[in-house]
């Protein structure tokens, strides 16, 4: 626990990282709500209330989509900061196992990111109810699904970012993972000739946990919850093992 | 800071570092070449060599930061890497320039390392900062520290282990004269507490002033090791003479085969290197007999620097 606390300390003291993470995960939701409230106030006949089930879907899409970028930033930082600051060797000479030094990075990154995500989702959910006007609200089950999805996609990206950044010893993985999530995986999921191979894409597996909605349901790759879970665990294992392997093996 | 039980127990230990035929190769390049090193407990031990001699590689190999190609290492009497965690729990080390998370304060950086050590380490943070004179800057970010302050923070980080052995890689680097003096005092105070300090340096003068024992290393090979005074005494004795007629003196000395080297030290002074049992009185007699007036005759002890240069130049000549 003390090592996890140390990881958290290293991350939360990075003012820029924290500011960007809050802006991407919480700030965008807040800005979206303010914009929709203003539009509704200015022209209520053309712009409906800022809350309700449909707007909640948009807010969750913002919090999880841009929050995903924050998750990748935090994960990549956790994966590389000891080595890039030259402190890794000082931790190694304490006699701690290198694998132990690696193993605390994911819990540390999650301990920093998940409260930020919770704040973003909380703001989205609260806004959807408070600003609903006459619009129908999302059910408890739907909200639970949104939370499941947001946690699943961001957690898997934190794990991948920590592992890949430690393995590559570089924060270049931030760009690679953003491109993978935003472009490459989406393109691959659209190629129907790939068939069931697409079930192996982490983004497709995470989307399984997203509720079927007017916007999100169409491109989804059909798979069972167990398959989706296994795919996510598989991705987590591969990248965690790669990062741990290199952390144990590298010269400090 | 209280003297730990661990330090007392190590005092009973004969050696804190022992290597046998330790070798580290990078491809075809041999950075550490079959080193047999023995460091006794409770001393300041200087690991002396020119830049690129293999000092840092040796330290990294001792600490398990890089794997040796062959050979054996024991730290605090514990074989490595089998008992690595047990040994390193009582070792504090600075390898190369001390590095920190620049966005954290000095105290926070120590917290990070204390978290990787035993629970008692966190309780030593304040004492460690006090000991190195950084208590007043402990809550400033490390990116605002000078190199000298980072060196001292590195020492404070070592002290979190309450170490029986401190391994310091070029600890005087980047320090101003006052900082060097402080560091020397700090190192001697550690030795006075019964800790062992193993420090690498290319600054011969500092090693001579700070250390009790020394090993001279060059091209990955330990050329000689022992007490500083003994090693310095291995150099040939020199004699400074002041005479009224340097030209005649040179001619007289040129006829004495046991004077191995004559060097001008000014218009009427010469520095002689004496070999093969030649004593100053014989030089005096020879000069006076030749009509040269001798106004000064001063035997000089060889410094570690002279010995070092003599050893490394012999090594170079033999290649």
Coordinates of C-alpha atoms in Angstrom, one line a residue:
Chain A
X1 CA 0.0 0.0 0.0
X2 CA 2.9 2.4 0.8
X3 CA 4.3 1.9 -2.7
X4 CA 0.8 2.5 -4.3
X5 CA 0.6 5.7 -2.2
X6 CA 4.0 6.7 -3.6
X7 CA 2.8 6.2 -7.1
X8 CA -0.3 8.3 -6.4
X9 CA 1.9 11.1 -5.0
X10 CA 4.2 11.1 -8.1
X11 CA 1.1 11.4 -10.3
X12 CA -1.0 13.9 -8.4
X13 CA 1.9 16.3 -8.0
X14 CA 2.1 16.7 -11.8
X15 CA 0.0 19.8 -12.1
X16 CA -0.2 19.8 -15.9
X17 CA -1.2 16.1 -16.0
X18 CA -3.9 16.7 -13.4
X19 CA -5.2 19.8 -15.1
X20 CA -5.5 18.1 -18.5
X21 CA -7.1 15.0 -16.9
X22 CA -9.7 17.1 -15.1
X23 CA -10.3 19.2 -18.2
X24 CA -10.8 16.2 -20.5
X25 CA -12.9 14.1 -18.1
X26 CA -14.8 16.7 -16.1
X27 CA -14.3 20.0 -17.8
X28 CA -15.7 18.9 -21.2
X29 CA -18.9 17.6 -19.5
X30 CA -19.3 20.8 -17.6
X31 CA -18.7 22.9 -20.8
X32 CA -21.2 20.8 -22.8
X33 CA -23.8 21.2 -20.1
X34 CA -23.3 25.0 -19.9
X35 CA -23.5 25.3 -23.7
X36 CA -26.7 23.3 -23.9
X37 CA -28.2 25.2 -21.0
X38 CA -27.4 28.5 -22.7
X39 CA -28.8 27.3 -26.0
X40 CA -32.0 26.1 -24.4
X41 CA -32.3 29.4 -22.5
X42 CA -31.7 31.5 -25.7
X43 CA -33.9 29.4 -28.0
X44 CA -36.1 26.9 -26.1
X45 CA -38.2 26.1 -29.2
X46 CA -35.2 24.9 -31.2
X47 CA -33.0 23.5 -28.4
X48 CA -34.5 21.2 -25.8
X49 CA -33.4 21.0 -22.2
X50 CA -29.8 20.1 -21.4
X51 CA -30.7 17.0 -19.4
X52 CA -32.5 13.8 -19.9
X53 CA -31.5 10.3 -21.2
X54 CA -30.3 11.3 -24.6
X55 CA -28.1 14.1 -23.3
X56 CA -26.8 11.8 -20.7
X57 CA -25.6 9.5 -23.5
X58 CA -23.7 12.4 -25.0
X59 CA -22.2 13.4 -21.7
X60 CA -21.0 9.9 -21.0
X61 CA -19.6 9.7 -24.5
X62 CA -17.6 12.9 -23.7
X63 CA -16.5 11.8 -20.3
X64 CA -15.4 8.3 -21.4
X65 CA -14.1 9.3 -24.8
X66 CA -11.9 12.2 -23.7
X67 CA -11.5 10.6 -20.3
X68 CA -9.9 7.8 -22.2
X69 CA -7.2 10.2 -23.4
X70 CA -6.6 11.3 -19.8
X71 CA -6.4 7.6 -18.8
X72 CA -3.8 7.0 -21.5
X73 CA -1.8 10.1 -20.4
X74 CA -1.9 9.0 -16.7
X75 CA -1.1 5.3 -17.6
X76 CA 1.8 6.2 -19.8
X77 CA 3.2 8.6 -17.2
X78 CA 2.9 6.0 -14.5
X79 CA 4.7 3.5 -16.8
X80 CA 7.7 5.7 -17.6
X81 CA 8.2 8.3 -14.9
X82 CA 10.6 6.4 -12.7
X83 CA 12.9 5.5 -15.6
X84 CA 12.6 8.8 -17.4
X85 CA 13.5 10.8 -14.3
X86 CA 16.4 8.4 -13.6
X87 CA 14.9 7.4 -10.3
X88 CA 14.2 3.7 -11.2
X89 CA 17.8 2.7 -10.2
X90 CA 17.4 4.3 -6.8
X91 CA 14.3 2.3 -6.2
X92 CA 16.0 -0.9 -7.4
X93 CA 18.9 -0.4 -5.0
X94 CA 16.5 -0.5 -2.1
X95 CA 16.4 -4.2 -2.8
X96 CA 12.7 -4.2 -3.7
X97 CA 11.9 -6.6 -6.5
X98 CA 11.6 -4.9 -9.9
X99 CA 8.3 -6.7 -10.5
X100 CA 6.9 -5.2 -7.3
X101 CA 7.9 -1.8 -8.4
X102 CA 6.1 -2.4 -11.7
X103 CA 3.0 -4.0 -10.1
X104 CA 2.0 -0.9 -8.1
X105 CA 1.9 1.3 -11.2
X106 CA -1.5 0.2 -12.4
X107 CA -3.2 0.5 -9.0
X108 CA -1.6 3.8 -8.5
X109 CA -2.7 5.1 -11.9
X110 CA -6.3 3.8 -11.3
X111 CA -6.3 5.4 -7.8
X112 CA -5.6 8.7 -9.5
X113 CA -7.9 8.4 -12.5
X114 CA -11.0 6.7 -11.3
X115 CA -12.0 9.5 -8.9
X116 CA -11.6 11.9 -11.8
X117 CA -13.8 9.7 -13.9
X118 CA -16.3 9.4 -11.1
X119 CA -16.5 13.2 -10.9
X120 CA -17.0 13.4 -14.7
X121 CA -19.7 10.8 -14.7
X122 CA -21.3 12.2 -11.5
X123 CA -21.5 15.6 -13.2
X124 CA -23.0 14.0 -16.3
X125 CA -25.6 12.0 -14.4
X126 CA -26.5 14.9 -12.1
X127 CA -26.8 17.2 -15.0
X128 CA -29.1 14.8 -16.9
X129 CA -31.5 14.8 -14.0
X130 CA -31.3 18.4 -12.8
X131 CA -31.5 19.8 -16.3
X132 CA -34.1 17.2 -17.7
X133 CA -37.0 19.7 -17.9
X134 CA -39.8 17.5 -19.3
X135 CA -37.5 15.0 -20.9
X136 CA -37.4 11.3 -19.8
X137 CA -34.5 10.3 -17.6
X138 CA -32.3 7.3 -18.0
X139 CA -33.1 4.3 -15.9
X140 CA -30.9 3.0 -13.1
X141 CA -29.9 0.0 -15.3
X142 CA -28.9 2.2 -18.2
X143 CA -26.8 4.4 -15.9
X144 CA -25.1 1.3 -14.5
X145 CA -24.3 0.2 -18.0
X146 CA -22.8 3.6 -18.8
X147 CA -20.7 3.5 -15.7
X148 CA -19.6 -0.1 -16.6
X149 CA -18.6 0.9 -20.1
X150 CA -16.7 4.0 -19.0
X151 CA -14.8 2.2 -16.3
X152 CA -14.1 -0.8 -18.6
X153 CA -12.7 1.2 -21.6
X154 CA -10.7 3.6 -19.4
X155 CA -9.3 0.9 -17.1
X156 CA -8.2 -1.3 -20.0
X157 CA -6.5 1.7 -21.5
X158 CA -4.7 2.6 -18.3
X159 CA -3.4 -1.0 -18.0
X160 CA -2.3 -1.1 -21.6
X161 CA -0.7 2.4 -21.4
X162 CA 1.3 1.4 -18.2
X163 CA 2.5 -1.9 -19.7
X164 CA 3.2 -0.5 -23.2
X165 CA 5.0 2.6 -21.9
X166 CA 7.1 0.5 -19.5
X167 CA 7.9 -1.9 -22.3
X168 CA 8.8 0.8 -24.8
X169 CA 10.3 3.1 -22.2
X170 CA 8.7 6.0 -24.0
X171 CA 5.6 8.2 -23.8
X172 CA 5.2 8.0 -27.5
X173 CA 2.7 5.3 -26.7
X174 CA 0.3 8.1 -25.8
X175 CA 0.0 8.9 -29.5
X176 CA -0.1 5.3 -30.5
X177 CA -2.9 4.4 -28.1
X178 CA -5.0 7.5 -28.9
X179 CA -4.6 6.6 -32.6
X180 CA -5.5 3.0 -31.9
X181 CA -8.6 3.9 -29.9
X182 CA -9.9 6.8 -32.1
X183 CA -8.9 5.6 -35.6
X184 CA -7.4 2.2 -36.1
X185 CA -9.7 0.1 -34.0
X186 CA -12.7 1.9 -35.4
X187 CA -11.6 1.2 -38.9
X188 CA -10.9 -2.5 -38.2
X189 CA -14.3 -2.9 -36.6
X190 CA -15.9 -1.6 -39.8
X191 CA -14.2 -4.2 -41.9
X192 CA -16.9 -6.9 -41.9
X193 CA -14.7 -9.4 -43.8
X194 CA -12.6 -9.7 -40.6
X195 CA -15.6 -11.5 -39.1
X196 CA -15.3 -12.8 -35.6
X197 CA -11.6 -11.7 -35.5
X198 CA -12.9 -8.3 -34.6
X199 CA -14.1 -9.7 -31.3
X200 CA -10.5 -9.6 -30.3
X201 CA -10.3 -5.8 -30.5
X202 CA -10.3 -4.3 -27.0
X203 CA -12.4 -1.4 -28.0
X204 CA -15.0 -3.7 -29.4
X205 CA -15.0 -5.7 -26.2
X206 CA -15.4 -2.6 -24.1
X207 CA -18.2 -1.4 -26.2
X208 CA -20.1 -4.5 -25.4
X209 CA -20.7 -2.9 -22.0
X210 CA -22.3 0.2 -23.5
X211 CA -26.1 0.3 -23.5
X212 CA -27.8 0.1 -26.9
X213 CA -28.7 3.6 -27.9
X214 CA -29.7 5.6 -30.9
X215 CA -26.1 6.5 -31.7
X216 CA -23.9 3.8 -30.2
X217 CA -25.6 0.5 -31.0
X218 CA -25.1 0.2 -34.8
X219 CA -21.4 -0.5 -35.1
X220 CA -21.1 -2.9 -32.2
X221 CA -19.5 -6.3 -32.7
X222 CA -21.8 -8.9 -31.2
X223 CA -20.2 -11.0 -28.5
X224 CA -21.2 -12.4 -25.1
X225 CA -20.3 -10.7 -21.9
X226 CA -17.9 -13.5 -21.0
X227 CA -16.1 -13.1 -24.4
X228 CA -15.9 -9.4 -23.9
X229 CA -14.5 -9.8 -20.4
X230 CA -12.0 -12.4 -21.6
X231 CA -10.8 -10.2 -24.4
X232 CA -10.2 -7.3 -22.0
X233 CA -8.4 -9.5 -19.5
X234 CA -6.3 -10.9 -22.4
X235 CA -5.2 -7.5 -23.5
X236 CA -4.5 -6.5 -19.9
X237 CA -2.4 -9.6 -19.4
X238 CA -0.4 -9.3 -22.6
X239 CA 0.6 -5.6 -22.0
X240 CA 1.1 -6.1 -18.3
X241 CA 3.4 -9.0 -18.8
X242 CA 5.3 -7.1 -21.5
X243 CA 5.9 -4.1 -19.3
X244 CA 6.8 -6.2 -16.3
X245 CA 9.2 -8.4 -18.4
X246 CA 11.1 -5.3 -19.6
X247 CA 11.1 -3.7 -16.2
X248 CA 12.7 -6.8 -14.6
X249 CA 15.1 -7.3 -17.5
X250 CA 16.4 -3.8 -18.3
X251 CA 19.5 -2.2 -17.0
X252 CA 18.6 0.3 -14.3
Chain B
X1 CA 20.8 10.2 14.2
X2 CA 20.9 7.2 16.4
X3 CA 23.5 4.5 15.7
X4 CA 21.6 1.5 14.4
X5 CA 22.1 -2.0 15.7
X6 CA 22.8 -3.1 12.1
X7 CA 25.9 -0.9 11.9
X8 CA 27.3 -2.5 15.1
X9 CA 26.8 -5.9 13.8
X10 CA 28.6 -5.1 10.6
X11 CA 31.5 -3.8 12.6
X12 CA 32.1 -7.4 13.6
X13 CA 32.1 -8.4 9.9
X14 CA 35.5 -8.5 8.3
X15 CA 34.5 -7.4 4.8
X16 CA 31.5 -5.6 3.5
X17 CA 32.3 -5.9 -0.2
X18 CA 34.1 -8.9 -1.7
X19 CA 34.4 -9.7 -5.4
X20 CA 36.2 -12.6 -7.1
X21 CA 37.1 -12.5 -10.8
X22 CA 34.2 -10.1 -11.4
X23 CA 33.9 -9.4 -15.1
X24 CA 31.4 -7.3 -17.0
X25 CA 31.5 -7.1 -20.8
X26 CA 29.5 -5.0 -23.2
X27 CA 29.9 -6.9 -26.4
X28 CA 33.6 -7.2 -27.0
X29 CA 34.4 -4.3 -24.7
X30 CA 35.5 -5.4 -21.2
X31 CA 34.4 -2.7 -18.7
X32 CA 35.3 -4.7 -15.5
X33 CA 38.0 -7.3 -16.0
X34 CA 38.4 -10.1 -13.4
X35 CA 38.3 -7.8 -10.4
X36 CA 39.2 -9.2 -7.0
X37 CA 38.2 -6.6 -4.5
X38 CA 38.0 -6.7 -0.7
X39 CA 36.6 -3.8 1.3
X40 CA 36.9 -4.0 5.1
X41 CA 34.1 -2.9 7.4
X42 CA 34.2 0.5 9.0
X43 CA 36.5 2.4 6.6
X44 CA 36.2 5.0 3.9
X45 CA 37.3 3.1 0.8
X46 CA 38.3 5.0 -2.4
X47 CA 37.8 3.5 -5.8
X48 CA 40.1 5.6 -7.8
X49 CA 40.6 5.8 -11.5
X50 CA 40.5 8.0 -14.5
X51 CA 37.2 8.7 -16.4
X52 CA 36.2 5.6 -18.3
X53 CA 38.2 3.3 -16.0
X54 CA 35.1 1.2 -15.2
X55 CA 34.3 2.6 -11.8
X56 CA 30.6 3.2 -12.4
X57 CA 30.1 -0.1 -14.2
X58 CA 31.8 -1.8 -11.1
X59 CA 29.3 0.0 -8.8
X60 CA 26.3 -0.9 -11.0
X61 CA 27.4 -4.5 -11.0
X62 CA 27.9 -4.6 -7.2
X63 CA 24.4 -3.3 -6.8
X64 CA 22.8 -5.6 -9.3
X65 CA 21.8 -2.8 -11.6
X66 CA 23.5 -4.7 -14.4
X67 CA 24.3 -8.4 -14.4
X68 CA 27.9 -9.4 -14.3
X69 CA 29.2 -11.5 -17.2
X70 CA 31.0 -13.7 -14.7
X71 CA 32.4 -13.7 -11.2
X72 CA 31.1 -13.5 -7.7
X73 CA 29.9 -10.7 -5.5
X74 CA 29.2 -10.6 -1.8
X75 CA 27.7 -7.5 -0.1
X76 CA 27.8 -7.3 3.7
X77 CA 28.8 -11.0 3.7
X78 CA 25.8 -12.0 1.7
X79 CA 26.2 -13.6 -1.7
X80 CA 24.7 -11.7 -4.6
X81 CA 22.2 -11.9 -6.2
X82 CA 20.9 -14.7 -4.0
X83 CA 20.6 -12.5 -0.9
X84 CA 20.1 -9.3 -2.8
X85 CA 17.1 -7.8 -0.9
X86 CA 18.6 -8.7 2.4
X87 CA 21.9 -7.0 1.6
X88 CA 20.5 -3.9 -0.1
X89 CA 18.1 -3.2 2.8
X90 CA 21.3 -2.1 4.6
X91 CA 23.0 -0.3 1.7
X92 CA 22.5 3.3 0.6
X93 CA 23.8 4.2 -2.8
X94 CA 24.2 7.0 -5.3
X95 CA 25.0 5.9 -8.8
X96 CA 26.2 8.5 -11.2
X97 CA 24.5 11.9 -10.7
X98 CA 21.8 11.7 -8.1
X99 CA 18.4 11.8 -9.8
X100 CA 15.0 12.8 -8.4
X101 CA 11.5 13.5 -9.6
X102 CA 11.9 17.2 -10.3
X103 CA 8.2 18.1 -9.8
X104 CA 8.3 16.7 -6.2
X105 CA 9.8 18.4 -3.1
X106 CA 12.9 17.0 -1.5
X107 CA 10.8 15.5 1.3
X108 CA 8.4 13.9 -1.1
X109 CA 11.2 12.4 -3.1
X110 CA 12.5 10.8 0.1
X111 CA 9.0 9.6 0.9
X112 CA 8.9 7.8 -2.5
X113 CA 12.1 5.9 -1.7
X114 CA 11.1 5.3 2.0
X115 CA 8.0 3.6 0.7
X116 CA 10.2 1.1 -1.0
X117 CA 12.1 0.4 2.1
X118 CA 11.1 -0.9 5.5
X119 CA 8.5 1.0 7.6
X120 CA 11.2 2.6 9.8
X121 CA 12.6 4.5 6.8
X122 CA 9.8 7.0 6.8
X123 CA 10.6 7.9 10.3
X124 CA 14.2 8.7 9.3
X125 CA 13.2 11.3 6.6
X126 CA 13.4 14.4 8.9
X127 CA 16.6 13.3 10.6
X128 CA 18.2 12.6 7.2
X129 CA 17.3 16.0 5.8
X130 CA 18.6 17.6 9.0
X131 CA 21.8 15.7 8.8
X132 CA 22.7 16.9 5.3
X133 CA 21.6 20.5 6.1
X134 CA 18.5 20.5 3.8
X135 CA 15.7 20.7 6.4
X136 CA 15.0 24.4 5.4
X137 CA 14.6 23.5 1.7
X138 CA 12.9 20.2 2.2
X139 CA 9.5 21.4 1.0
X140 CA 10.8 23.1 -2.1
X141 CA 10.6 21.3 -5.5
X142 CA 13.8 19.5 -6.4
X143 CA 13.9 21.3 -9.8
X144 CA 14.9 24.4 -7.8
X145 CA 17.9 22.7 -6.2
X146 CA 21.5 23.2 -7.1
X147 CA 23.7 20.2 -8.0
X148 CA 25.3 20.4 -4.6
X149 CA 21.9 20.3 -2.9
X150 CA 20.9 17.3 -5.0
X151 CA 24.1 15.6 -4.0
X152 CA 23.2 16.2 -0.4
X153 CA 19.6 15.0 -0.9
X154 CA 21.1 11.9 -2.5
X155 CA 23.1 11.3 0.7
X156 CA 19.9 11.9 2.7
X157 CA 18.2 9.3 0.5
X158 CA 21.0 6.8 1.4
X159 CA 20.5 7.4 5.1
X160 CA 16.9 6.2 4.9
X161 CA 18.3 2.7 4.9
X162 CA 20.3 3.5 8.1
X163 CA 23.0 1.9 6.0
X164 CA 25.9 -0.2 7.1
X165 CA 27.4 0.4 3.7
X166 CA 27.2 3.6 1.6
X167 CA 28.2 3.4 -2.0
X168 CA 28.8 6.8 -3.5
X169 CA 29.7 7.4 -7.1
X170 CA 31.7 10.5 -7.5
X171 CA 30.1 12.3 -4.6
X172 CA 32.3 15.4 -4.9
X173 CA 31.2 16.1 -8.5
X174 CA 29.8 19.5 -9.1
X175 CA 30.5 20.7 -5.5
X176 CA 32.1 24.0 -4.7
X177 CA 35.1 24.0 -2.3
X178 CA 32.8 24.5 0.7
X179 CA 30.6 21.7 -0.5
X180 CA 33.5 19.4 -0.9
X181 CA 34.6 20.1 2.6
X182 CA 31.1 19.5 4.0
X183 CA 30.9 16.2 2.0
X184 CA 34.3 15.1 3.3
X185 CA 33.2 15.8 6.9
X186 CA 29.9 14.0 6.3
X187 CA 31.7 10.9 4.9
X188 CA 34.2 10.9 7.8
X189 CA 31.3 11.2 10.3
X190 CA 29.7 8.1 8.7
X191 CA 32.9 6.2 9.2
X192 CA 33.1 7.4 12.8
X193 CA 29.7 5.8 13.3
X194 CA 31.0 2.5 12.1
X195 CA 29.5 2.7 8.7
X196 CA 31.6 1.8 5.6
X197 CA 31.8 4.3 2.8
X198 CA 32.8 3.0 -0.7
X199 CA 33.3 6.0 -2.9
X200 CA 34.5 6.2 -6.5
X201 CA 36.3 9.2 -7.7
X202 CA 38.8 10.5 -10.2
X203 CA 39.8 13.3 -7.8
X204 CA 43.0 11.9 -6.3
X205 CA 43.4 14.6 -3.8
X206 CA 39.9 14.1 -2.4
X207 CA 40.4 10.3 -2.1
X208 CA 43.7 10.9 -0.3
X209 CA 42.1 13.3 2.2
X210 CA 38.9 11.3 2.7
X211 CA 39.7 7.7 2.5
X212 CA 41.6 5.2 4.6
X213 CA 41.9 2.5 1.9
X214 CA 42.0 2.8 -1.8
X215 CA 42.0 0.7 -4.9
X216 CA 43.4 2.1 -8.1
X217 CA 41.5 1.0 -11.2
X218 CA 42.3 1.5 -14.8
X219 CA 40.8 -0.1 -17.9
X220 CA 38.5 -2.3 -15.8
X221 CA 41.4 -3.8 -13.8
X222 CA 42.2 -3.1 -10.1
X223 CA 46.0 -2.4 -10.3
X224 CA 46.6 -2.0 -6.6
X225 CA 44.7 -1.8 -3.4
X226 CA 45.6 -1.1 0.2
X227 CA 45.9 1.7 2.8
X228 CA 46.3 5.1 1.2
X229 CA 49.6 5.8 2.9
X230 CA 51.1 2.5 1.9
X231 CA 50.1 2.9 -1.7
X232 CA 51.4 6.5 -1.8
X233 CA 54.7 5.2 -0.3
X234 CA 55.0 2.8 -3.3
X235 CA 56.0 5.8 -5.4
X236 CA 59.7 6.6 -5.8
X237 CA 61.0 9.2 -3.2
X238 CA 61.7 12.7 -4.5
X239 CA 64.1 15.3 -3.3
X240 CA 63.9 19.0 -3.7
X241 CA 67.3 20.8 -3.7
X242 CA 68.2 24.5 -3.9
X243 CA 71.7 25.2 -5.2
X244 CA 73.8 28.1 -6.4
X245 CA 74.8 26.5 -9.7
X246 CA 72.1 24.4 -11.4
X247 CA 74.1 23.6 -14.5
X248 CA 77.0 22.0 -12.6
X249 CA 74.5 20.2 -10.3
X250 CA 72.8 18.7 -13.3
X251 CA 76.2 17.5 -14.7
X252 CA 77.0 15.9 -11.3
X253 CA 73.6 14.3 -11.0
X254 CA 73.8 13.1 -14.6
X255 CA 76.7 10.9 -13.5
X256 CA 74.7 9.2 -10.8
X257 CA 72.7 6.4 -12.3
X258 CA 70.5 6.1 -9.2
X259 CA 69.0 9.5 -9.9
X260 CA 66.2 8.5 -12.2
X261 CA 64.7 11.9 -13.0
X262 CA 65.8 15.5 -12.7
X263 CA 63.3 18.3 -13.1
X264 CA 63.7 22.1 -13.0
X265 CA 61.7 23.7 -10.2
X266 CA 62.9 27.2 -10.8
X267 CA 66.2 29.0 -11.6
X268 CA 68.1 27.5 -8.7
X269 CA 66.0 24.5 -7.7
X270 CA 65.8 20.9 -8.9
X271 CA 63.4 18.1 -8.1
X272 CA 65.1 14.7 -8.2
X273 CA 63.6 11.3 -8.2
X274 CA 65.7 8.9 -6.3
X275 CA 65.9 5.2 -7.0
X276 CA 67.7 2.1 -5.8
X277 CA 68.3 3.1 -2.1
X278 CA 69.9 6.4 -2.9
X279 CA 69.7 8.7 0.2
X280 CA 69.7 12.5 0.3
X281 CA 73.0 12.6 2.2
X282 CA 74.8 11.0 -0.8
X283 CA 73.4 13.7 -3.1
X284 CA 74.5 16.4 -0.7
X285 CA 78.1 15.0 -0.5
X286 CA 78.4 14.6 -4.3
X287 CA 77.3 18.2 -4.9
X288 CA 79.5 19.7 -2.2
X289 CA 82.5 17.7 -3.5
X290 CA 81.8 19.2 -6.9
X291 CA 81.8 22.7 -5.5
X292 CA 78.1 23.3 -5.6
X293 CA 76.7 25.1 -2.6
X294 CA 73.5 23.4 -1.3
X295 CA 71.2 25.7 0.6
X296 CA 68.1 23.4 0.8
X297 CA 67.6 19.7 0.7
X298 CA 64.0 18.6 1.3
X299 CA 62.9 15.0 0.9
X300 CA 59.2 14.8 -0.3
X301 CA 56.7 12.1 0.3
X302 CA 55.1 10.9 -2.9
X303 CA 51.4 11.8 -3.1
X304 CA 48.7 9.4 -4.1
X305 CA 48.5 11.4 -7.3
X306 CA 52.1 10.8 -8.1
X307 CA 51.8 7.2 -7.3
X308 CA 48.6 6.9 -9.4
X309 CA 50.3 8.7 -12.4
X310 CA 53.4 6.5 -12.0
X311 CA 51.3 3.3 -11.9
X312 CA 49.0 4.3 -14.8
X313 CA 51.9 5.6 -16.9
X314 CA 53.8 2.3 -16.3
X315 CA 50.7 0.5 -17.4
X316 CA 50.4 2.5 -20.5
X317 CA 54.1 2.0 -21.3
X318 CA 53.7 -1.8 -21.0
X319 CA 51.0 -2.0 -23.5

